[in-house]
């Protein structure tokens, strides 16, 4: 177990380092941030002095070496625009992103369990058809389009919810629906298919013959078989939700890491882009590691080599 954990931690560190290194290169393909910072009429000498102050006049390999050393110590430099440590800016926005991601994931998991169980127990019924239709709809609709439709209907037309902002439960509802519907659809289909396969097994038919009720059958016998594939898909969806939060936060003006990175890309703020990529990559990799370890808790027969 310890050997497996050591190898996974080492490989996770390599993945994080690789992601941040790729972001380092891609960020510099966006363009020169000095061109966005200067006023009309600024001389070339003044622009050169600004590049020197930002360290952008050095060779790219020297910039990369400085970046790696700083990142190893948790220092990603200061924001080009705000003159504040980039890592601190990202960490200030992280709670909002985690709140939105957790809310969307909770909505998806709870909704999928309810719909998946009902759909499997009442196969072919109106409930099953509605659940399948919702799953198809959720996997077909882009979250940015759904976000705009929610704003148009629930905010502009019905006046039920605020169109954007942060701070109350009302502000959280529409971003949660827009971000979590895709995961809800995928998880619903997974729960339904796994339960249908399990409910067709001989031991389940034996339990029914003994008079065990459908709820007890699902809870005692069926849900255990759904746990491992569901945990796997939840871990995958966590990374997808963190990525999808970039669009959702922008549409709803949600003050999270995703919106901060979109602003940083537009401003060519390299330190903030790199710090944001590091934090998101770390969260996704750590979640993957925790998921691998959770398998043994769900199924004690699993051993790590």
Coordinates of C-alpha atoms in Angstrom, one line a residue:
X1 CA 0.0 0.0 0.0
X2 CA 2.8 2.4 0.9
X3 CA 4.7 1.6 -2.2
X4 CA 1.6 2.2 -4.3
X5 CA 0.9 5.5 -2.6
X6 CA 4.5 6.6 -3.1
X7 CA 4.3 5.8 -6.8
X8 CA 1.0 7.6 -7.2
X9 CA 2.2 10.7 -5.4
X10 CA 5.3 10.8 -7.6
X11 CA 3.3 10.4 -10.8
X12 CA 0.8 13.0 -9.6
X13 CA 3.6 15.5 -9.1
X14 CA 4.9 14.8 -12.6
X15 CA 1.4 15.4 -14.0
X16 CA 1.0 18.7 -12.2
X17 CA 4.5 19.8 -13.3
X18 CA 3.7 18.8 -16.9
X19 CA 0.4 20.7 -16.9
X20 CA 1.9 23.9 -15.5
X21 CA 4.8 23.7 -17.9
X22 CA 2.5 23.4 -20.9
X23 CA 0.5 26.4 -19.6
X24 CA 3.7 28.3 -19.3
X25 CA 4.4 27.9 -23.0
X26 CA 0.8 28.4 -24.1
X27 CA 0.4 31.6 -22.1
X28 CA 3.3 33.2 -23.9
X29 CA 1.7 32.4 -27.3
X30 CA -1.2 34.8 -26.4
X31 CA 1.0 37.8 -26.9
X32 CA 3.0 40.5 -25.2
X33 CA 1.2 41.9 -22.0
X34 CA 3.1 45.2 -22.3
X35 CA 1.2 46.0 -25.4
X36 CA -2.1 46.0 -23.4
X37 CA -0.6 48.0 -20.6
X38 CA 0.9 51.0 -22.3
X39 CA -1.0 54.1 -23.4
X40 CA -1.0 55.5 -26.9
X41 CA 2.2 57.3 -27.7
X42 CA 4.4 55.3 -25.4
X43 CA 8.0 55.1 -26.7
X44 CA 9.7 51.9 -27.5
X45 CA 12.3 52.7 -24.8
X46 CA 9.5 52.9 -22.1
X47 CA 8.0 49.6 -23.4
X48 CA 11.5 48.0 -23.2
X49 CA 11.8 49.2 -19.6
X50 CA 8.5 47.7 -18.7
X51 CA 9.5 44.4 -20.2
X52 CA 12.7 44.5 -18.1
X53 CA 10.7 45.2 -15.0
X54 CA 8.4 42.3 -15.6
X55 CA 11.3 40.0 -16.5
X56 CA 10.0 39.4 -20.1
X57 CA 13.2 40.6 -21.8
X58 CA 15.1 37.5 -20.6
X59 CA 15.5 34.4 -22.8
X60 CA 12.5 32.0 -22.6
X61 CA 14.5 29.2 -21.0
X62 CA 15.8 31.6 -18.3
X63 CA 12.2 32.6 -17.6
X64 CA 11.1 29.0 -17.4
X65 CA 13.9 28.1 -15.0
X66 CA 13.0 31.1 -12.8
X67 CA 9.3 30.0 -13.0
X68 CA 10.1 26.4 -12.0
X69 CA 12.2 27.5 -9.0
X70 CA 9.5 29.9 -7.9
X71 CA 6.7 27.4 -8.3
X72 CA 8.6 24.8 -6.3
X73 CA 8.5 27.4 -3.4
X74 CA 4.9 28.3 -4.0
X75 CA 5.9 31.7 -5.7
X76 CA 4.3 32.3 -9.1
X77 CA 5.2 35.9 -9.2
X78 CA 3.1 39.0 -9.0
X79 CA 0.1 39.7 -11.1
X80 CA 1.0 42.0 -14.0
X81 CA -2.2 44.0 -13.6
X82 CA -2.8 44.0 -9.9
X83 CA 0.8 43.9 -8.5
X84 CA -0.3 41.3 -6.0
X85 CA 1.1 37.8 -5.6
X86 CA -0.7 35.7 -8.2
X87 CA -1.1 32.6 -6.0
X88 CA -2.8 34.8 -3.3
X89 CA -5.3 36.1 -5.9
X90 CA -6.1 32.5 -7.0
X91 CA -6.5 31.3 -3.4
X92 CA -8.9 34.2 -2.7
X93 CA -11.1 33.1 -5.5
X94 CA -10.8 29.3 -4.8
X95 CA -13.6 29.1 -2.2
X96 CA -16.2 30.5 -4.6
X97 CA -15.2 27.9 -7.3
X98 CA -15.2 25.0 -4.8
X99 CA -18.6 26.1 -3.5
X100 CA -20.0 26.1 -7.1
X101 CA -18.4 22.8 -8.0
X102 CA -19.5 21.1 -4.8
X103 CA -23.1 22.4 -5.3
X104 CA -23.2 21.2 -8.9
X105 CA -21.7 17.8 -8.0
X106 CA -24.1 17.4 -5.0
X107 CA -27.0 18.2 -7.2
X108 CA -25.8 15.7 -9.8
X109 CA -25.2 12.9 -7.4
X110 CA -28.4 13.2 -5.4
X111 CA -30.5 13.7 -8.5
X112 CA -28.9 10.8 -10.3
X113 CA -29.5 8.4 -7.4
X114 CA -33.2 9.4 -7.2
X115 CA -33.8 9.3 -10.9
X116 CA -31.7 6.2 -11.6
X117 CA -33.3 4.1 -8.9
X118 CA -36.8 5.1 -9.9
X119 CA -36.0 4.5 -13.5
X120 CA -34.6 1.1 -12.8
X121 CA -37.4 0.0 -10.5
X122 CA -40.2 1.2 -12.8
X123 CA -38.6 0.3 -16.2
X124 CA -40.7 1.4 -19.1
X125 CA -42.9 3.7 -17.1
X126 CA -43.5 7.4 -17.5
X127 CA -40.8 8.0 -14.8
X128 CA -38.3 5.9 -16.8
X129 CA -39.1 7.8 -20.0
X130 CA -38.8 11.2 -18.4
X131 CA -35.5 10.2 -16.8
X132 CA -34.1 9.0 -20.1
X133 CA -35.3 12.2 -21.8
X134 CA -33.6 14.3 -19.1
X135 CA -30.4 12.3 -19.5
X136 CA -30.5 12.8 -23.3
X137 CA -31.2 16.6 -22.9
X138 CA -28.5 17.0 -20.2
X139 CA -25.8 15.4 -22.4
X140 CA -26.8 17.3 -25.5
X141 CA -27.1 20.9 -24.3
X142 CA -23.9 23.0 -23.9
X143 CA -23.7 24.5 -20.4
X144 CA -23.1 28.1 -21.7
X145 CA -26.3 27.9 -23.8
X146 CA -28.3 26.5 -20.9
X147 CA -26.9 29.2 -18.6
X148 CA -28.1 31.9 -21.0
X149 CA -31.5 30.3 -21.3
X150 CA -31.8 30.1 -17.5
X151 CA -31.0 33.8 -17.2
X152 CA -33.5 34.6 -20.0
X153 CA -36.3 32.6 -18.4
X154 CA -35.8 32.6 -14.6
X155 CA -34.3 36.0 -14.3
X156 CA -35.4 38.3 -17.2
X157 CA -38.8 36.8 -17.8
X158 CA -40.0 35.3 -14.5
X159 CA -38.0 37.6 -12.2
X160 CA -37.4 34.7 -9.8
X161 CA -33.6 34.7 -9.5
X162 CA -30.8 37.2 -9.8
X163 CA -29.1 37.0 -13.2
X164 CA -25.6 37.2 -11.8
X165 CA -23.5 37.8 -8.7
X166 CA -22.5 36.0 -5.6
X167 CA -23.4 35.8 -1.9
X168 CA -26.8 34.2 -1.4
X169 CA -28.5 30.9 -2.1
X170 CA -30.5 32.5 -4.9
X171 CA -27.3 33.4 -6.7
X172 CA -26.1 29.8 -6.5
X173 CA -29.2 28.1 -8.0
X174 CA -28.8 28.9 -11.7
X175 CA -25.0 28.3 -11.9
X176 CA -25.6 25.0 -10.2
X177 CA -28.2 23.9 -12.7
X178 CA -26.2 25.0 -15.7
X179 CA -23.0 23.3 -14.5
X180 CA -24.4 20.2 -12.9
X181 CA -27.0 19.1 -15.5
X182 CA -24.4 17.3 -17.7
X183 CA -23.1 15.3 -14.7
X184 CA -26.6 14.5 -13.6
X185 CA -27.4 13.1 -17.0
X186 CA -24.3 10.9 -17.1
X187 CA -24.7 9.6 -13.6
X188 CA -28.4 8.9 -14.1
X189 CA -27.7 6.7 -17.0
X190 CA -24.9 4.9 -15.1
X191 CA -27.1 4.2 -12.0
X192 CA -30.0 3.0 -14.2
X193 CA -27.9 0.6 -16.3
X194 CA -26.0 -0.8 -13.3
X195 CA -29.2 -1.3 -11.3
X196 CA -30.9 -3.0 -14.2
X197 CA -28.1 -5.4 -14.6
X198 CA -28.0 -6.1 -10.8
X199 CA -31.7 -6.5 -10.5
X200 CA -31.7 -9.2 -13.1
X201 CA -29.3 -11.4 -11.1
X202 CA -30.5 -14.7 -9.5
X203 CA -29.8 -13.7 -5.9
X204 CA -32.1 -10.6 -6.4
X205 CA -34.9 -12.8 -7.8
X206 CA -34.4 -15.1 -4.8
X207 CA -34.7 -12.1 -2.4
X208 CA -37.9 -11.0 -4.2
X209 CA -39.3 -14.6 -3.8
X210 CA -38.6 -14.4 -0.1
X211 CA -40.8 -11.2 0.1
X212 CA -38.0 -8.6 0.4
X213 CA -39.4 -5.2 -0.8
X214 CA -38.0 -3.3 -3.7
X215 CA -36.5 -0.6 -1.6
X216 CA -34.7 -3.1 0.6
X217 CA -33.4 -4.9 -2.4
X218 CA -31.9 -1.8 -3.9
X219 CA -30.3 -0.6 -0.6
X220 CA -29.0 -4.0 0.5
X221 CA -28.0 -5.7 -2.7
X222 CA -27.9 -3.3 -5.7
X223 CA -26.3 0.0 -4.6
X224 CA -23.1 -1.7 -3.6
X225 CA -22.5 -2.7 -7.2
X226 CA -23.1 0.8 -8.3
X227 CA -20.7 2.4 -5.9
X228 CA -17.3 1.8 -7.6
X229 CA -18.3 2.9 -11.2
X230 CA -20.2 5.8 -9.7
X231 CA -17.1 6.9 -7.6
X232 CA -15.0 6.7 -10.8
X233 CA -17.4 8.8 -12.8
X234 CA -17.8 11.4 -10.0
X235 CA -14.0 11.8 -9.9
X236 CA -13.9 12.3 -13.7
X237 CA -16.8 14.7 -13.5
X238 CA -15.1 16.7 -10.7
X239 CA -12.4 17.6 -13.2
X240 CA -15.0 18.3 -15.9
X241 CA -16.9 20.6 -13.5
X242 CA -13.7 22.5 -12.6
X243 CA -13.1 23.1 -16.3
X244 CA -16.8 23.9 -17.0
X245 CA -16.8 26.4 -14.2
X246 CA -14.6 28.7 -16.3
X247 CA -17.6 29.2 -18.7
X248 CA -20.3 29.2 -16.1
X249 CA -18.5 31.6 -13.8
X250 CA -18.0 34.0 -16.7
X251 CA -21.7 33.9 -17.8
X252 CA -23.0 34.4 -14.2
X253 CA -20.2 36.8 -13.1
X254 CA -19.3 34.3 -10.4
X255 CA -16.1 35.5 -8.7
X256 CA -14.2 32.2 -8.9
X257 CA -10.9 30.9 -10.3
X258 CA -12.4 30.2 -13.7
X259 CA -13.5 33.8 -14.2
X260 CA -10.2 35.1 -12.9
X261 CA -8.3 33.0 -15.4
X262 CA -10.5 34.2 -18.3
X263 CA -9.7 37.8 -17.3
X264 CA -6.0 36.9 -16.9
X265 CA -5.9 35.4 -20.4
X266 CA -7.5 38.5 -21.8
X267 CA -5.0 40.7 -20.0
X268 CA -2.1 38.4 -20.7
X269 CA -1.4 38.1 -17.0
X270 CA 1.0 35.2 -17.1
X271 CA 1.6 34.7 -13.4
X272 CA -2.2 34.5 -12.6
X273 CA -2.7 32.0 -15.5
X274 CA 0.1 29.8 -14.3
X275 CA -1.0 29.9 -10.6
X276 CA -4.6 29.1 -11.6
X277 CA -3.6 26.2 -13.7
X278 CA -1.4 24.9 -10.9
X279 CA -4.3 25.0 -8.3
X280 CA -6.9 23.4 -10.6
X281 CA -4.5 20.7 -11.8
X282 CA -3.5 20.0 -8.1
X283 CA -7.2 19.7 -7.1
X284 CA -8.0 17.3 -10.0
X285 CA -4.9 15.1 -9.4
X286 CA -5.5 14.9 -5.6
X287 CA -9.2 14.0 -6.2
X288 CA -8.1 11.2 -8.5
X289 CA -5.7 9.9 -5.9
X290 CA -8.4 10.0 -3.2
X291 CA -10.7 8.2 -5.5
X292 CA -8.2 5.4 -6.1
X293 CA -7.8 5.0 -2.3
X294 CA -11.6 5.0 -1.8
X295 CA -12.0 1.9 -3.9
X296 CA -10.6 -0.2 -1.1
X297 CA -13.0 1.3 1.4
X298 CA -16.0 0.4 -0.8
X299 CA -14.7 -3.1 -1.7
X300 CA -12.3 -4.6 0.9
X301 CA -11.3 -7.2 -1.7
X302 CA -9.4 -4.6 -3.7
X303 CA -5.7 -4.7 -3.0
X304 CA -3.0 -2.2 -4.2
X305 CA 0.3 -3.5 -5.7

